[in-house]
mmCIF file of C-alpha atoms in Angstrom:
data_model
loop_
_atom_site.group_PDB
_atom_site.id
_atom_site.type_symbol
_atom_site.label_atom_id
_atom_site.label_comp_id
_atom_site.label_asym_id
_atom_site.label_seq_id
_atom_site.Cartn_x
_atom_site.Cartn_y
_atom_site.Cartn_z
ATOM 1 C CA MET A 384 45.574 -38.634 -9.983
ATOM 2 C CA SER A 385 42.626 -40.972 -10.032
ATOM 3 C CA THR A 386 39.869 -40.601 -12.584
ATOM 4 C CA TYR A 387 36.139 -40.963 -12.278
ATOM 5 C CA GLY A 388 35.019 -42.974 -15.251
ATOM 6 C CA GLY A 389 32.459 -45.503 -16.369
ATOM 7 C CA LYS A 390 33.140 -48.002 -13.586
ATOM 8 C CA GLU A 391 32.766 -45.308 -10.965
ATOM 9 C CA LEU A 392 29.609 -43.950 -12.591
ATOM 10 C CA ALA A 393 28.159 -47.474 -12.566
ATOM 11 C CA ARG A 394 29.151 -48.149 -8.954
ATOM 12 C CA GLU A 395 27.659 -44.895 -7.702
ATOM 13 C CA PHE A 396 24.512 -45.290 -9.798
ATOM 14 C CA ARG A 397 24.020 -48.781 -8.344
ATOM 15 C CA THR A 398 24.317 -47.333 -4.836
ATOM 16 C CA VAL A 399 21.736 -44.653 -5.599
ATOM 17 C CA ARG A 400 19.373 -47.196 -7.168
ATOM 18 C CA LYS A 401 19.803 -49.605 -4.225
ATOM 19 C CA ASN A 402 18.684 -46.829 -1.892
ATOM 20 C CA THR A 403 15.743 -45.930 -4.139
ATOM 21 C CA ILE A 404 14.649 -49.573 -4.140
ATOM 22 C CA GLN A 405 14.845 -49.629 -0.347
ATOM 23 C CA VAL A 406 12.572 -46.578 -0.178
ATOM 24 C CA ALA A 407 10.162 -48.294 -2.609
ATOM 25 C CA GLU A 408 10.157 -51.391 -0.417
ATOM 26 C CA ASP A 409 9.689 -49.430 2.824
ATOM 27 C CA ILE A 410 6.552 -47.631 1.625
ATOM 28 C CA PRO A 411 3.498 -49.904 1.938
ATOM 29 C CA GLU A 412 1.679 -50.637 -1.305
ATOM 30 C CA SER A 413 -1.462 -49.167 0.283
ATOM 31 C CA LYS A 414 0.353 -45.789 0.244
ATOM 32 C CA TYR A 415 1.515 -45.973 -3.394
ATOM 33 C CA GLY A 416 -1.446 -43.784 -4.368
ATOM 34 C CA HIS A 417 -0.398 -41.048 -1.909
ATOM 35 C CA VAL A 418 0.070 -37.625 -3.520
ATOM 36 C CA ALA A 419 2.042 -35.150 -1.389
ATOM 37 C CA ALA A 420 0.490 -32.037 -2.957
ATOM 38 C CA ALA A 421 -1.714 -30.993 -5.837
ATOM 39 C CA GLU A 422 -0.134 -31.467 -9.264
ATOM 40 C CA CYS A 423 2.514 -33.860 -7.886
ATOM 41 C CA LYS A 424 3.005 -37.470 -8.880
ATOM 42 C CA SER A 425 1.800 -40.242 -6.593
ATOM 43 C CA VAL A 426 4.391 -42.470 -4.925
ATOM 44 C CA ALA A 427 3.805 -45.119 -7.613
ATOM 45 C CA GLN A 428 4.064 -42.566 -10.429
ATOM 46 C CA MET A 429 7.288 -41.098 -9.027
ATOM 47 C CA LEU A 430 8.892 -44.534 -8.659
ATOM 48 C CA ALA A 431 7.822 -45.489 -12.197
ATOM 49 C CA HIS A 432 9.236 -42.160 -13.419
ATOM 50 C CA ILE A 433 12.573 -42.963 -11.795
ATOM 51 C CA ALA A 434 12.604 -46.464 -13.274
ATOM 52 C CA VAL A 435 11.758 -45.306 -16.801
ATOM 53 C CA SER A 436 13.859 -42.135 -16.841
ATOM 54 C CA THR A 437 17.152 -43.901 -17.576
ATOM 55 C CA GLN A 438 15.726 -44.455 -21.074
ATOM 56 C CA ILE A 439 16.376 -40.754 -21.752
ATOM 57 C CA TRP A 440 20.139 -41.121 -21.344
ATOM 58 C CA ASP A 441 20.111 -44.547 -22.977
ATOM 59 C CA GLU A 442 18.368 -43.220 -26.089
ATOM 60 C CA ILE A 443 20.576 -40.153 -26.513
ATOM 61 C CA HIS A 444 23.963 -41.582 -25.564
ATOM 62 C CA ARG A 445 23.833 -45.316 -26.313
ATOM 63 C CA ARG A 446 21.231 -45.990 -28.979
ATOM 64 C CA GLN A 447 21.608 -42.853 -31.099
ATOM 65 C CA ARG A 448 24.971 -41.648 -29.751
ATOM 66 C CA LEU A 449 23.970 -38.101 -30.599
ATOM 67 C CA THR A 450 26.600 -35.397 -30.722
ATOM 68 C CA THR A 451 24.047 -32.601 -30.896
ATOM 69 C CA LEU A 452 20.634 -32.113 -29.359
ATOM 70 C CA VAL A 453 19.798 -29.369 -31.842
ATOM 71 C CA GLY A 454 16.582 -30.459 -33.530
ATOM 72 C CA TYR A 455 16.153 -33.524 -31.304
ATOM 73 C CA ASN A 456 12.479 -34.481 -30.986
ATOM 74 C CA PHE A 457 12.226 -34.225 -27.200
ATOM 75 C CA PHE A 458 8.441 -33.973 -27.252
ATOM 76 C CA GLY A 459 8.044 -37.118 -29.326
ATOM 77 C CA MET A 460 10.329 -39.084 -27.028
ATOM 78 C CA LEU A 461 8.709 -37.517 -23.960
ATOM 79 C CA ASP A 462 5.366 -38.896 -25.141
ATOM 80 C CA VAL A 463 6.900 -42.382 -25.429
ATOM 81 C CA TRP A 464 8.485 -42.192 -21.966
ATOM 82 C CA ASN A 465 5.359 -40.733 -20.369
ATOM 83 C CA ALA A 466 3.256 -43.556 -21.830
ATOM 84 C CA GLU A 467 5.662 -46.148 -20.403
ATOM 85 C CA GLU A 468 5.686 -44.387 -17.047
ATOM 86 C CA ALA A 469 1.854 -44.248 -16.934
ATOM 87 C CA LYS A 470 1.317 -48.011 -17.283
ATOM 88 C CA PRO A 471 -0.481 -49.363 -14.206
ATOM 89 C CA ARG A 472 1.866 -51.478 -12.053
ATOM 90 C CA THR A 473 1.770 -53.179 -8.681
ATOM 91 C CA LYS A 474 4.377 -52.409 -6.042
ATOM 92 C CA ALA A 475 6.187 -55.656 -6.891
ATOM 93 C CA GLU A 476 6.234 -54.739 -10.586
ATOM 94 C CA ILE A 477 7.561 -51.249 -9.847
ATOM 95 C CA VAL A 478 10.314 -52.597 -7.580
ATOM 96 C CA GLU A 479 11.292 -55.145 -10.245
ATOM 97 C CA LEU A 480 11.319 -52.425 -12.915
ATOM 98 C CA LEU A 481 13.586 -50.333 -10.690
ATOM 99 C CA ARG A 482 15.912 -53.337 -10.306
ATOM 100 C CA THR A 483 16.053 -54.331 -13.951
ATOM 101 C CA SER A 484 16.203 -50.867 -15.506
ATOM 102 C CA GLY A 485 18.789 -49.784 -12.955
ATOM 103 C CA GLU A 486 21.036 -52.766 -13.522
ATOM 104 C CA GLU A 487 20.769 -52.536 -17.317
ATOM 105 C CA PHE A 488 21.771 -48.867 -17.176
ATOM 106 C CA ALA A 489 24.573 -49.481 -14.665
ATOM 107 C CA ALA A 490 25.969 -52.373 -16.719
ATOM 108 C CA TRP A 491 26.154 -50.068 -19.730
ATOM 109 C CA LEU A 492 27.823 -47.299 -17.674
ATOM 110 C CA ASP A 493 30.343 -49.834 -16.371
ATOM 111 C CA ALA A 494 31.665 -50.455 -19.884
ATOM 112 C CA LEU A 495 32.098 -46.834 -20.964
ATOM 113 C CA THR A 496 35.544 -45.697 -22.029
ATOM 114 C CA PRO A 497 37.210 -42.419 -21.071
ATOM 115 C CA GLU A 498 37.113 -41.443 -24.756
ATOM 116 C CA PHE A 499 33.352 -41.936 -24.948
ATOM 117 C CA LEU A 500 32.790 -40.001 -21.725
ATOM 118 C CA ALA A 501 34.935 -37.121 -23.031
ATOM 119 C CA GLU A 502 32.865 -36.686 -26.201
ATOM 120 C CA MET A 503 31.020 -33.378 -26.306
ATOM 121 C CA VAL A 504 27.295 -33.086 -26.965
ATOM 122 C CA THR A 505 25.896 -29.772 -28.176
ATOM 123 C CA GLU A 506 22.932 -28.498 -26.184
ATOM 124 C CA PRO A 507 19.586 -27.742 -27.871
ATOM 125 C CA ASP A 508 20.504 -24.042 -27.953
ATOM 126 C CA GLY A 509 23.300 -24.904 -30.406
ATOM 127 C CA LYS A 510 25.721 -22.684 -28.503
ATOM 128 C CA THR A 511 26.900 -24.694 -25.519
ATOM 129 C CA ALA A 512 28.122 -28.237 -25.091
ATOM 130 C CA LYS A 513 28.593 -30.702 -22.240
ATOM 131 C CA SER A 514 30.631 -33.867 -22.087
ATOM 132 C CA ARG A 515 28.837 -37.194 -22.110
ATOM 133 C CA PHE A 516 30.265 -37.705 -18.628
ATOM 134 C CA GLU A 517 28.537 -34.575 -17.346
ATOM 135 C CA ARG A 518 25.276 -35.494 -19.058
ATOM 136 C CA LEU A 519 25.357 -39.081 -17.753
ATOM 137 C CA LEU A 520 26.164 -37.929 -14.234
ATOM 138 C CA SER A 521 22.854 -36.085 -14.327
ATOM 139 C CA ALA A 522 21.017 -39.448 -14.400
ATOM 140 C CA LYS A 523 22.206 -40.080 -10.844
ATOM 141 C CA GLU A 524 21.410 -36.493 -9.831
ATOM 142 C CA HIS A 525 17.899 -36.825 -11.279
ATOM 143 C CA GLU A 526 17.239 -39.968 -9.288
ATOM 144 C CA MET A 527 18.600 -38.474 -6.077
ATOM 145 C CA HIS A 528 16.324 -35.458 -6.548
ATOM 146 C CA HIS A 529 13.225 -37.666 -6.758
ATOM 147 C CA ARG A 530 14.405 -39.991 -4.000
ATOM 148 C CA ALA A 531 14.707 -36.977 -1.697
ATOM 149 C CA GLN A 532 11.078 -36.169 -2.485
ATOM 150 C CA LEU A 533 10.131 -39.761 -1.681
ATOM 151 C CA MET A 534 12.024 -39.644 1.610
ATOM 152 C CA LEU A 535 10.051 -36.555 2.620
ATOM 153 C CA ILE A 536 6.872 -38.424 1.670
ATOM 154 C CA GLU A 537 8.048 -41.275 3.902
ATOM 155 C CA ARG A 538 8.171 -38.784 6.780
ATOM 156 C CA GLN A 539 4.656 -37.590 5.922
ATOM 157 C CA LEU A 540 3.533 -41.221 6.085
ATOM 158 C CA GLY A 541 5.195 -41.765 9.475
ATOM 159 C CA ILE A 542 8.113 -43.793 8.086
ATOM 160 C CA VAL A 543 11.665 -43.034 9.180
ATOM 161 C CA PRO A 544 13.794 -43.288 6.000
ATOM 162 C CA HIS A 545 16.259 -46.176 5.972
ATOM 163 C CA LEU A 546 19.315 -43.931 5.620
ATOM 164 C CA THR A 547 18.237 -42.000 8.734
ATOM 165 C CA ARG A 548 17.708 -45.280 10.598
ATOM 166 C CA GLN A 549 21.210 -46.417 9.603
ATOM 167 C CA VAL A 550 22.817 -43.181 10.817
ATOM 168 C CA ASP A 551 20.833 -43.323 14.069
ATOM 169 C CA GLU A 552 22.025 -46.915 14.620
ATOM 170 C CA ARG A 553 25.678 -45.969 14.038
ATOM 171 C CA VAL A 554 25.411 -42.998 16.398
ATOM 172 C CA ALA A 555 23.827 -45.195 19.074
ATOM 173 C CA GLN A 556 26.632 -47.761 18.655
ATOM 174 C CA MET A 557 29.297 -45.060 18.945
ATOM 175 C CA ARG A 558 27.657 -43.654 22.074
ATOM 176 C CA ALA A 559 27.368 -47.105 23.619
ATOM 177 C CA ALA A 560 31.029 -47.807 22.865
ATOM 178 C CA LYS A 561 32.001 -44.522 24.521
ATOM 179 C CA ALA A 562 29.947 -45.190 27.685
#
C-alpha cells in the first residue's frame, strides 16, 4: 500500500498554488479591484488572503507545534493575519507573494515525517481531535475553495479559466486525431 505523506502533500500543494498563480496572472491588474458581490473580497484581497493564509498552518503546526487548540488565541492571530492581508500590493507583488509563501510552505510540507503527520491535535471544543495530516490537508482545500471563486470571477470578467482552456485544447486534439 502506498502512503500519502509530506512529499505528496507538498507536490499537490505546489500544483494547487501553480494554478492559483496562473489565475492571478490571467486577471488584468485593472480588474484586481473587482468585487463579485457586496461583502466579498476584491480579486486583490482574495489573492492576498490566499498568499497569507498558509501562515495559519505554519503558526499552529510548525512554529508552535500545538497539540491542542483549546485556549488558542485565534482572534489575536486573526488580527495579525488580517493586517498582513490588508497591506496594499500591486499585481506583481501579489503574484510574488503567492510564489514565495507557497514555496516556503511546500518546502516545509516536503520534509514532514509520517510520525509528525500522525500526531493528533485537539480541536478548540476540547472533545475532538484531528491528525496534523488532516489539518494540513485543509490548507490545500482552503486554497482550492478560493481559487474556484476566482475562476468564477474570471468568467464574470470574460476570461476563460486556464484549466478550462487546457481541457478544451485536449478535447480538440483528440477530436482532430479521430477525424
